[in-house]
Coordinates of C-alpha atoms and ligand atoms in Angstrom, one line a residue:
M1013 CA 196.2 77.0 -25.9
K1014 CA 199.2 78.9 -27.2
N1015 CA 198.2 78.3 -30.8
L1016 CA 194.5 79.4 -30.0
F1017 CA 195.7 82.7 -28.5
A1018 CA 197.7 83.2 -31.5
I1019 CA 195.0 82.6 -33.7
F1020 CA 192.8 85.0 -31.7
A1021 CA 195.3 87.9 -31.5
L1022 CA 195.4 87.6 -35.4
L1023 CA 191.5 87.7 -35.5
L1024 CA 191.8 90.8 -33.5
I1025 CA 194.3 92.4 -35.6
S1026 CA 192.4 91.8 -38.7
Q1027 CA 189.1 93.2 -37.1
T1028 CA 190.5 96.3 -35.8
G1029 CA 192.2 96.7 -39.5
I1030 CA 195.9 96.9 -38.0
S1031 CA 196.8 94.1 -40.4
Q1032 CA 195.5 96.4 -43.5
P1033 CA 197.9 99.1 -45.2
D1034 CA 197.1 102.3 -43.5
I1035 CA 194.1 103.5 -45.1
S1036 CA 192.5 105.5 -42.5
S1037 CA 195.2 107.9 -42.5
N1038 CA 194.6 108.8 -46.0
K1039 CA 191.4 110.6 -44.8
V1040 CA 189.6 111.0 -48.3
G1041 CA 188.3 108.2 -50.2
P1042 CA 185.5 107.5 -52.3
S1043 CA 182.4 106.1 -51.3
A1044 CA 181.0 102.6 -52.4
K1045 CA 178.7 104.3 -55.0
Q1046 CA 181.8 106.5 -56.6
V1047 CA 184.1 103.3 -56.7
A1048 CA 181.2 101.7 -58.8
Y1049 CA 180.5 104.6 -60.9
Q1050 CA 184.1 104.9 -61.8
S1051 CA 184.5 101.5 -63.1
L1052 CA 181.8 102.1 -65.5
E1053 CA 184.4 104.3 -67.2
M1054 CA 182.0 105.2 -70.2
V1055 CA 178.8 107.0 -69.9
G1056 CA 176.8 108.7 -72.9
F1057 CA 174.8 111.7 -73.1
V1058 CA 171.8 112.0 -75.4
H1059 CA 171.0 115.6 -76.1
F1060 CA 167.5 115.6 -77.7
N1061 CA 164.9 118.0 -77.3
M1062 CA 163.1 121.0 -79.2
N1063 CA 166.8 122.0 -80.3
T1064 CA 166.8 118.9 -82.5
F1065 CA 163.8 120.4 -84.4
T1066 CA 165.0 124.1 -84.5
D1067 CA 168.8 123.6 -85.6
K1068 CA 169.8 125.5 -82.4
E1069 CA 172.2 124.6 -79.4
W1070 CA 170.6 126.8 -77.0
G1071 CA 166.7 127.7 -77.4
Y1072 CA 165.3 131.0 -76.5
G1073 CA 162.1 129.3 -74.9
D1074 CA 159.6 130.4 -77.0
E1075 CA 159.5 127.6 -79.3
S1076 CA 156.4 126.2 -80.0
P1077 CA 155.5 122.6 -78.9
A1078 CA 154.2 121.9 -82.3
L1079 CA 157.5 121.9 -83.7
F1080 CA 158.5 118.7 -81.7
D1081 CA 157.7 115.8 -83.8
P1082 CA 160.0 112.7 -84.2
K1083 CA 158.4 110.4 -86.8
K1084 CA 160.7 107.2 -85.7
L1085 CA 162.0 107.7 -82.4
D1086 CA 163.4 104.6 -81.1
C1087 CA 165.1 104.8 -77.8
E1088 CA 165.9 101.1 -77.9
Q1089 CA 168.3 101.9 -81.1
W1090 CA 170.1 104.4 -78.7
V1091 CA 170.6 101.8 -76.1
K1092 CA 171.9 99.1 -78.4
A1093 CA 174.3 101.2 -80.1
A1094 CA 175.4 102.6 -76.9
K1095 CA 175.9 99.3 -75.3
D1096 CA 178.0 97.9 -78.4
A1097 CA 180.2 101.1 -77.7
G1098 CA 180.8 99.9 -74.1
I1099 CA 178.7 102.5 -72.7
K1100 CA 177.2 101.6 -69.5
E1101 CA 174.8 104.4 -68.5
L1102 CA 172.9 107.1 -70.5
I1103 CA 171.8 110.5 -69.9
L1104 CA 168.8 112.2 -71.3
T1105 CA 168.2 115.8 -71.5
A1106 CA 164.7 115.8 -70.3
K1107 CA 164.7 119.6 -70.2
H1108 CA 167.4 121.8 -71.7
H1109 CA 167.7 125.6 -71.2
D1110 CA 164.5 126.4 -73.6
G1111 CA 162.4 124.9 -70.9
F1112 CA 160.7 122.1 -72.9
C1113 CA 159.8 119.0 -71.2
L1114 CA 160.2 115.3 -72.6
W1115 CA 157.7 114.2 -70.4
P1116 CA 154.2 115.4 -69.7
S1117 CA 155.0 117.5 -66.7
A1118 CA 151.8 118.3 -64.5
Y1119 CA 153.5 121.6 -63.8
T1120 CA 153.9 123.7 -67.3
E1121 CA 152.3 123.3 -70.7
H1122 CA 155.3 123.5 -72.3
S1123 CA 155.9 119.8 -73.0
I1124 CA 155.5 116.9 -75.0
K1125 CA 151.7 116.7 -74.2
N1126 CA 151.4 119.8 -76.6
S1127 CA 153.2 118.3 -79.3
P1128 CA 152.0 116.6 -82.4
Y1129 CA 154.4 113.4 -81.0
K1130 CA 151.8 110.8 -80.4
N1131 CA 149.0 113.1 -80.4
G1132 CA 150.4 114.7 -77.1
K1133 CA 150.1 111.2 -75.6
G1134 CA 154.0 110.6 -75.5
D1135 CA 156.3 110.6 -73.0
I1136 CA 159.9 110.3 -74.0
V1137 CA 161.4 110.0 -70.4
K1138 CA 159.3 107.1 -69.7
E1139 CA 160.2 105.3 -73.1
F1140 CA 163.6 105.9 -72.7
T1141 CA 163.8 104.8 -68.9
E1142 CA 162.0 101.6 -70.3
A1143 CA 164.4 100.9 -73.2
C1144 CA 167.4 101.4 -70.4
A1145 CA 165.8 98.8 -68.0
K1146 CA 165.3 96.1 -71.1
Y1147 CA 169.0 96.3 -71.9
G1148 CA 170.5 96.6 -68.5
M1149 CA 171.9 100.0 -69.2
K1150 CA 171.7 102.6 -66.1
A1151 CA 169.6 105.5 -66.7
G1152 CA 170.6 109.2 -65.6
L1153 CA 168.5 112.7 -66.4
Y1154 CA 169.7 116.1 -67.2
L1155 CA 167.2 118.6 -65.7
S1156 CA 168.6 122.2 -66.8
P1157 CA 168.5 124.7 -63.8
W1158 CA 168.2 127.4 -66.2
D1159 CA 164.6 127.7 -67.9
R1160 CA 164.3 130.3 -70.6
N1161 CA 160.6 129.4 -71.0
H1162 CA 159.4 130.0 -67.3
A1163 CA 158.0 133.2 -66.3
E1164 CA 158.8 132.9 -62.9
Y1165 CA 162.5 132.0 -63.5
G1166 CA 164.8 134.3 -61.2
T1167 CA 162.3 134.4 -58.4
P1168 CA 161.6 131.5 -55.5
A1169 CA 158.8 130.5 -57.3
Y1170 CA 160.4 129.1 -60.1
L1171 CA 162.7 126.9 -57.5
T1172 CA 159.3 125.2 -56.5
Y1173 CA 158.5 124.4 -59.9
Y1174 CA 161.8 123.3 -60.3
K1175 CA 162.0 121.1 -57.4
N1176 CA 158.4 119.6 -58.4
Q1177 CA 159.6 118.6 -61.9
L1178 CA 162.7 116.9 -60.3
R1179 CA 160.5 115.1 -57.8
E1180 CA 158.2 113.9 -61.0
L1181 CA 161.1 112.7 -62.7
L1182 CA 162.5 110.7 -59.7
S1183 CA 159.4 109.3 -58.7
N1184 CA 157.7 108.1 -62.1
Y1185 CA 160.4 106.4 -63.9
G1186 CA 161.9 103.6 -62.2
K1187 CA 165.8 103.7 -60.9
I1188 CA 167.4 106.7 -61.8
T1189 CA 171.4 106.4 -61.5
E1190 CA 172.5 109.8 -62.3
V1191 CA 171.2 113.3 -62.0
W1192 CA 172.8 116.1 -64.3
F1193 CA 172.9 119.6 -62.9
D1194 CA 174.3 122.1 -65.5
G1195 CA 176.2 125.4 -64.8
A1196 CA 175.3 127.3 -67.6
N1197 CA 173.1 130.2 -67.2
G1198 CA 173.1 132.9 -70.1
G1199 CA 170.6 135.4 -68.7
D1200 CA 168.4 136.6 -71.6
G1201 CA 165.3 134.3 -72.5
Y1202 CA 161.4 134.3 -73.4
Y1203 CA 160.6 134.1 -69.8
G1204 CA 156.8 134.0 -70.0
G1205 CA 157.1 136.6 -72.8
A1206 CA 158.9 139.3 -70.6
K1207 CA 161.8 138.4 -73.3
E1208 CA 164.5 140.2 -71.0
T1209 CA 167.6 139.4 -69.4
R1210 CA 167.8 137.7 -66.0
K1211 CA 170.7 137.5 -64.0
I1212 CA 170.5 135.3 -61.2
D1213 CA 173.3 135.0 -58.3
K1214 CA 175.0 131.8 -59.0
K1215 CA 176.2 131.1 -55.6
S1216 CA 173.0 131.8 -53.7
Y1217 CA 169.9 131.3 -55.9
Y1218 CA 169.8 127.5 -56.4
P1219 CA 169.0 125.8 -53.1
W1220 CA 171.6 123.0 -53.8
K1221 CA 171.4 121.3 -50.5
D1222 CA 167.4 120.9 -50.9
I1223 CA 167.8 119.7 -54.3
Q1224 CA 170.6 117.3 -53.3
E1225 CA 168.2 115.8 -50.6
I1226 CA 165.4 115.3 -53.2
V1227 CA 167.9 113.4 -55.6
Y1228 CA 169.1 111.0 -52.4
K1229 CA 165.8 110.8 -50.8
L1230 CA 164.0 109.5 -54.1
Q1231 CA 166.8 107.7 -55.5
P1232 CA 169.4 106.5 -53.0
A1233 CA 171.6 104.9 -55.6
A1234 CA 171.6 108.1 -57.7
S1235 CA 175.2 110.0 -58.1
I1236 CA 175.0 113.7 -58.7
F1237 CA 176.8 115.5 -61.2
S1238 CA 177.5 119.3 -61.2
D1239 CA 180.7 121.7 -61.7
A1240 CA 181.0 121.0 -57.9
G1241 CA 180.1 117.3 -57.6
P1242 CA 179.2 116.2 -54.8
D1243 CA 180.0 112.8 -56.5
I1244 CA 180.7 113.6 -60.1
R1245 CA 182.6 116.9 -61.2
W1246 CA 183.0 118.5 -64.6
I1247 CA 186.5 118.3 -66.1
G1248 CA 186.8 122.1 -66.9
N1249 CA 186.0 121.6 -70.6
E1250 CA 184.0 120.3 -72.9
R1251 CA 186.7 118.5 -75.3
G1252 CA 186.8 115.3 -73.2
I1253 CA 190.1 115.8 -71.9
A1254 CA 191.3 115.5 -68.3
G1255 CA 194.7 116.9 -66.9
E1256 CA 197.7 114.6 -67.2
T1257 CA 197.7 114.8 -63.3
L1258 CA 194.3 114.3 -62.2
W1259 CA 193.0 113.8 -58.5
S1260 CA 189.7 113.1 -57.4
M1261 CA 190.1 114.8 -54.4
L1262 CA 188.8 118.5 -54.5
D1263 CA 188.6 121.5 -52.1
R1264 CA 184.5 122.0 -52.5
T1265 CA 184.5 125.3 -50.6
K1266 CA 186.7 126.5 -54.0
V1267 CA 183.8 125.2 -56.4
A1268 CA 180.3 126.2 -56.9
V1269 CA 177.7 125.3 -59.6
G1270 CA 178.4 127.6 -62.8
D1271 CA 181.2 129.3 -61.2
A1272 CA 184.2 127.2 -60.7
D1273 CA 187.8 127.5 -62.0
S1274 CA 188.3 125.2 -65.0
D1275 CA 192.0 124.6 -64.5
Y1276 CA 191.2 123.6 -61.1
L1277 CA 188.4 121.2 -61.9
N1278 CA 191.0 120.0 -64.8
T1279 CA 193.4 118.7 -62.3
G1280 CA 191.8 118.1 -58.9
D1281 CA 193.3 119.1 -55.8
Y1282 CA 196.2 116.7 -54.0
Y1283 CA 195.1 118.3 -50.6
G1284 CA 191.5 118.4 -51.3
S1285 CA 189.0 116.9 -48.5
S1286 CA 186.3 115.4 -50.9
W1287 CA 186.2 112.9 -53.3
V1288 CA 184.8 113.9 -56.3
I1289 CA 185.0 111.9 -59.8
G1290 CA 185.7 113.8 -62.8
A1291 CA 183.9 113.4 -66.1
C1292 CA 185.0 114.4 -69.5
D1293 CA 181.9 115.4 -71.2
V1294 CA 182.3 115.7 -75.4
S1295 CA 180.1 115.3 -78.1
I1296 CA 180.7 112.8 -81.1
R1297 CA 179.8 116.2 -83.3
P1298 CA 180.8 119.7 -82.8
G1299 CA 177.6 120.6 -81.5
W1300 CA 175.6 118.9 -78.6
F1301 CA 172.3 118.7 -80.5
Y1302 CA 171.7 117.1 -83.8
H1303 CA 172.3 119.2 -86.8
A1304 CA 172.1 117.8 -90.4
K1305 CA 175.0 120.1 -91.5
E1306 CA 177.3 118.1 -89.0
D1307 CA 176.6 114.7 -90.4
E1308 CA 180.0 114.4 -92.0
S1309 CA 181.8 115.9 -89.0
F1310 CA 181.4 113.0 -86.6
K1311 CA 184.5 112.0 -84.7
T1312 CA 186.3 109.1 -86.2
P1313 CA 187.0 105.8 -84.2
S1314 CA 191.0 107.0 -83.8
Q1315 CA 189.8 110.3 -82.5
L1316 CA 187.3 108.6 -79.9
V1317 CA 190.3 106.2 -79.1
E1318 CA 192.4 109.2 -78.5
L1319 CA 189.7 110.7 -75.7
Y1320 CA 189.3 107.2 -74.3
Y1321 CA 193.3 107.9 -73.5
K1322 CA 192.8 111.3 -72.2
S1323 CA 189.7 110.6 -69.9
V1324 CA 189.6 107.1 -68.8
G1325 CA 193.4 106.8 -69.1
R1326 CA 193.7 109.9 -66.9
N1327 CA 191.6 108.7 -63.9
A1328 CA 188.2 110.4 -65.5
V1329 CA 185.1 109.0 -66.7
F1330 CA 184.6 109.3 -70.5
L1331 CA 181.1 111.1 -71.1
L1332 CA 180.2 110.9 -74.9
N1333 CA 177.1 112.6 -76.0
I1334 CA 175.3 111.0 -79.3
P1335 CA 172.7 113.4 -80.6
P1336 CA 169.6 111.8 -82.2
N1337 CA 168.3 113.4 -85.5
R1338 CA 164.8 114.6 -86.0
D1339 CA 163.4 111.3 -86.6
G1340 CA 164.6 110.2 -83.1
L1341 CA 167.3 107.9 -83.8
F1342 CA 171.1 108.3 -83.8
A1343 CA 173.1 108.9 -87.3
E1344 CA 174.2 105.6 -89.0
K1345 CA 177.7 107.0 -89.2
D1346 CA 177.9 108.2 -85.6
V1347 CA 176.7 104.5 -84.5
A1348 CA 179.5 102.8 -86.8
S1349 CA 182.6 105.1 -85.4
M1350 CA 181.3 104.3 -81.9
K1351 CA 181.2 100.7 -82.9
K1352 CA 184.7 100.4 -84.3
F1353 CA 186.0 102.6 -81.5
R1354 CA 185.0 99.9 -79.2
E1355 CA 186.5 97.2 -81.6
I1356 CA 189.7 98.9 -81.6
L1357 CA 189.8 99.1 -77.5
D1358 CA 189.0 95.7 -77.2
K1359 CA 191.5 94.5 -79.6
T1360 CA 194.4 96.6 -78.0
F1361 CA 193.7 95.6 -74.8
K1362 CA 192.8 92.0 -75.3
D1363 CA 196.3 90.4 -74.5
N1364 CA 198.3 91.7 -71.5
L1365 CA 201.7 90.9 -72.0
A1366 CA 202.5 91.1 -68.1
S1367 CA 199.7 88.6 -67.2
N1368 CA 200.2 86.4 -64.8
S1369 CA 203.9 87.4 -65.0
K1370 CA 206.2 86.8 -61.9
V1371 CA 206.3 90.3 -59.8
T1372 CA 208.8 91.2 -57.1
A1373 CA 208.8 94.2 -54.7
N1374 CA 211.6 95.7 -52.4
T1375 CA 208.8 96.1 -49.9
V1376 CA 205.5 94.4 -49.1
F1377 CA 203.0 95.4 -46.3
S1378 CA 203.5 92.9 -43.4
N1379 CA 205.2 90.7 -45.8
A1380 CA 201.9 89.1 -46.1
A1381 CA 200.8 87.1 -49.1
K1382 CA 197.3 89.4 -49.2
F1383 CA 199.2 92.2 -50.3
S1384 CA 202.0 90.3 -52.4
P1385 CA 203.6 91.8 -55.8
G1386 CA 202.1 89.0 -58.1
N1387 CA 198.5 90.4 -57.1
I1388 CA 199.1 93.1 -59.6
T1389 CA 199.3 90.9 -62.4
D1390 CA 196.5 88.1 -61.5
G1391 CA 193.9 90.0 -63.5
D1392 CA 191.6 90.4 -60.3
Q1393 CA 190.6 94.2 -59.8
E1394 CA 189.9 93.6 -56.3
S1395 CA 193.4 91.9 -55.3
Y1396 CA 196.4 94.5 -54.9
W1397 CA 199.8 94.8 -53.6
A1398 CA 200.8 97.4 -51.0
A1399 CA 204.0 98.5 -49.8
A1400 CA 205.2 98.6 -46.1
G1401 CA 203.1 101.1 -43.8
D1402 CA 206.0 103.7 -43.6
K1403 CA 207.0 103.6 -47.0
R1404 CA 206.5 106.3 -49.7
Q1405 CA 208.6 105.3 -52.3
A1406 CA 208.9 101.6 -53.8
S1407 CA 210.1 99.4 -56.7
L1408 CA 208.5 96.6 -58.4
E1409 CA 209.9 94.4 -61.0
I1410 CA 208.0 92.3 -63.8
A1411 CA 209.5 89.6 -65.9
I1412 CA 208.0 89.8 -69.4
D1413 CA 208.6 87.9 -72.8
S1414 CA 211.2 90.0 -74.3
T1415 CA 210.4 88.8 -77.9
K1416 CA 207.0 90.5 -77.7
K1417 CA 207.0 94.7 -78.5
F1418 CA 204.4 96.7 -76.4
D1419 CA 203.3 100.4 -76.6
R1420 CA 200.6 100.7 -74.0
I1421 CA 201.0 100.7 -70.2
L1422 CA 198.4 100.3 -67.6
L1423 CA 198.5 100.9 -64.0
Q1424 CA 195.8 101.1 -61.3
E1425 CA 195.4 102.0 -57.9
P1426 CA 193.0 100.3 -55.6
V1427 CA 191.1 103.6 -55.2
R1428 CA 188.7 102.4 -52.5
F1429 CA 191.8 103.4 -50.2
G1430 CA 192.3 106.8 -51.7
Q1431 CA 194.4 108.1 -54.3
R1432 CA 197.9 107.8 -53.1
I1433 CA 200.7 107.7 -55.9
A1434 CA 202.1 111.5 -57.0
S1435 CA 205.1 110.5 -58.8
F1436 CA 206.4 107.2 -60.8
D1437 CA 208.4 106.1 -63.8
I1438 CA 208.6 102.8 -65.8
Q1439 CA 211.9 101.4 -66.7
L1440 CA 212.7 98.5 -69.0
L1441 CA 215.6 96.1 -68.9
R1442 CA 216.9 95.8 -72.7
P1443 CA 220.4 94.5 -73.5
G1444 CA 222.0 97.7 -73.0
G1445 CA 220.8 98.1 -69.6
W1446 CA 217.8 99.8 -67.6
Q1447 CA 216.0 102.8 -70.0
T1448 CA 213.2 105.0 -68.9
I1449 CA 210.1 104.5 -71.0
A1450 CA 207.7 106.4 -69.4
S1451 CA 206.7 108.6 -66.3
G1452 CA 204.0 110.3 -64.8
T1453 CA 202.4 112.0 -61.6
S1454 CA 198.8 110.7 -60.7
I1455 CA 197.5 107.3 -61.4
G1456 CA 194.2 106.8 -59.6
F1457 CA 191.5 104.4 -61.0
K1458 CA 193.4 104.1 -64.3
R1459 CA 196.2 105.6 -65.8
L1460 CA 197.3 104.5 -69.5
L1461 CA 200.6 105.6 -71.1
R1462 CA 201.7 105.4 -74.8
I1463 CA 205.0 104.8 -75.9
T1464 CA 206.6 103.8 -79.1
P1465 CA 206.6 100.1 -79.5
I1466 CA 209.7 98.7 -77.6
A1467 CA 210.6 95.1 -76.0
G1468 CA 212.6 94.1 -73.0
S1469 CA 212.8 91.4 -70.7
K1470 CA 211.7 92.9 -67.3
I1471 CA 209.8 96.3 -66.3
R1472 CA 210.4 98.1 -63.5
I1473 CA 207.9 100.3 -61.8
N1474 CA 209.4 102.8 -59.5
I1475 CA 207.0 105.2 -57.4
W1476 CA 209.0 108.2 -56.1
D1477 CA 206.3 109.9 -54.3
A1478 CA 202.9 108.8 -52.4
N1479 CA 200.8 110.5 -49.7
N1480 CA 200.1 107.1 -48.0
T1481 CA 201.7 103.7 -48.4
P1482 CA 201.7 103.2 -52.1
A1483 CA 199.5 100.4 -53.5
L1484 CA 198.7 99.0 -57.0
S1485 CA 195.8 96.7 -57.9
N1486 CA 196.8 96.1 -61.6
F1487 CA 199.6 96.4 -64.4
G1488 CA 199.9 95.7 -67.9
V1489 CA 201.4 96.4 -71.3
F1490 CA 199.8 96.0 -74.6
K1491 CA 200.3 96.4 -78.2
A1492 CA 198.0 99.2 -80.0
A1493 CA 195.9 97.7 -82.3
G1494 CA 195.2 99.2 -86.1
G1495 CA 193.4 102.6 -85.7
D1496 CA 194.9 103.2 -81.9
T1497 CA 197.2 105.5 -83.4
I1498 CA 197.0 109.3 -82.6
F1499 CA 199.1 110.8 -79.8
Ligands
FUL2172 C1 176.5 123.3 -71.3 C2 175.3 123.3 -72.2 O1 175.0 125.0 -72.2 C3 175.2 122.5 -73.5 O2 174.0 122.9 -74.2 C4 175.0 121.2 -73.0 O3 174.1 120.8 -72.6 C5 176.5 120.7 -72.3 C6 176.6 119.4 -72.0 O4 176.6 121.5 -71.1 O5 176.7 123.8 -70.2

């Protein structure tokens, strides 16, 4: 009877969550959708539209649909190349600032239906989403809020048009997993022949609340990107680089679409009350759209690896743009570079020297096996170590093979409970004693540190500051492969 009572009490404790590290007091955490999104790590952007044919970055809005004619368009080539690069979702510019639509929208004549492509019978959003579905690639869409073609841009009538287009895109093309809202709004444009500058009030013109409702209603699984989130936010630059300190928390009252402080977005806000994942957008070439003159200016595999460390390795998502050429294909050199990039990364992170190593900690939550230090080297993303509930500092030691050198360090927090660690360093036991080999601030979903190659028999992780009970889900040390060199 006594035993039964004990079992019942234990059950009750686990039901009420008391046996969990104090999660609720952290207040801010991701939605399940955000956790899944961040684990994609790499998302691809496909800037392909009228600009591809006019050699521009921002079309004025007066371009003739007759110019749009990709002769060998093959969305499956895009998807396969992206897959080989480790990209898990592709986002297509269905409409860029010049207003030309890659699908036969019922609400405008400025679209593919008046182009020579497939004699006006083509639909590239359809081809794109079908290719993604075929190869298990998630599909996202970019619909520029700014429209330099539309006569009513700047008035309420344009907003009705914009919402109608969004509904079209989210109703007719299967599952869409991300919608990308760009904050750019330059002012001048064709605007149905008016050829003038139209300034809108960035804070009040777009009905973002209604727009978000449309997205979530028609595509509940979709995440929304904008300067201000709500699910994913801009990182504050177009170079693909996140702040070394990067909080997924943000105070959303401080940011607006098209009107946000880039430094604030770049590091996030330790005190922020919303969870908004940072995404580092950058193009594999200097421009977002394809330009033949940039054929030799693609980023090398090593440069892409460098960007991976500065995005994914700093708790953000890497959003890499690959612009199809006028034929409608990714350029071969871009494809080869992306493929090599993935090979280098896979090689670097193949052998974790700390895999299944013995780990000890000076504090364990409830002294329970569920939270034991060994969970950080078991290769299981779900399992984790946590310190005792009242602790904000902790120290863990990991035995490693002292004959092998390493130069890459990986740390991961179980971010489903929030982002907690704010200061840490890494020490290595060498014949002369403990030596500090790396240090950092935030960790988040993934933190990668690069050091010069070194060997030792034991690693110590010191956590110096956290906003809640510190916890770690994964730890690793690796030796960089050839090509993983710049830093
Ligand atoms: C910017 C746009 O103005 C660029 O053309 C590009 O689409 C980039 C991703 O976002 O704001």
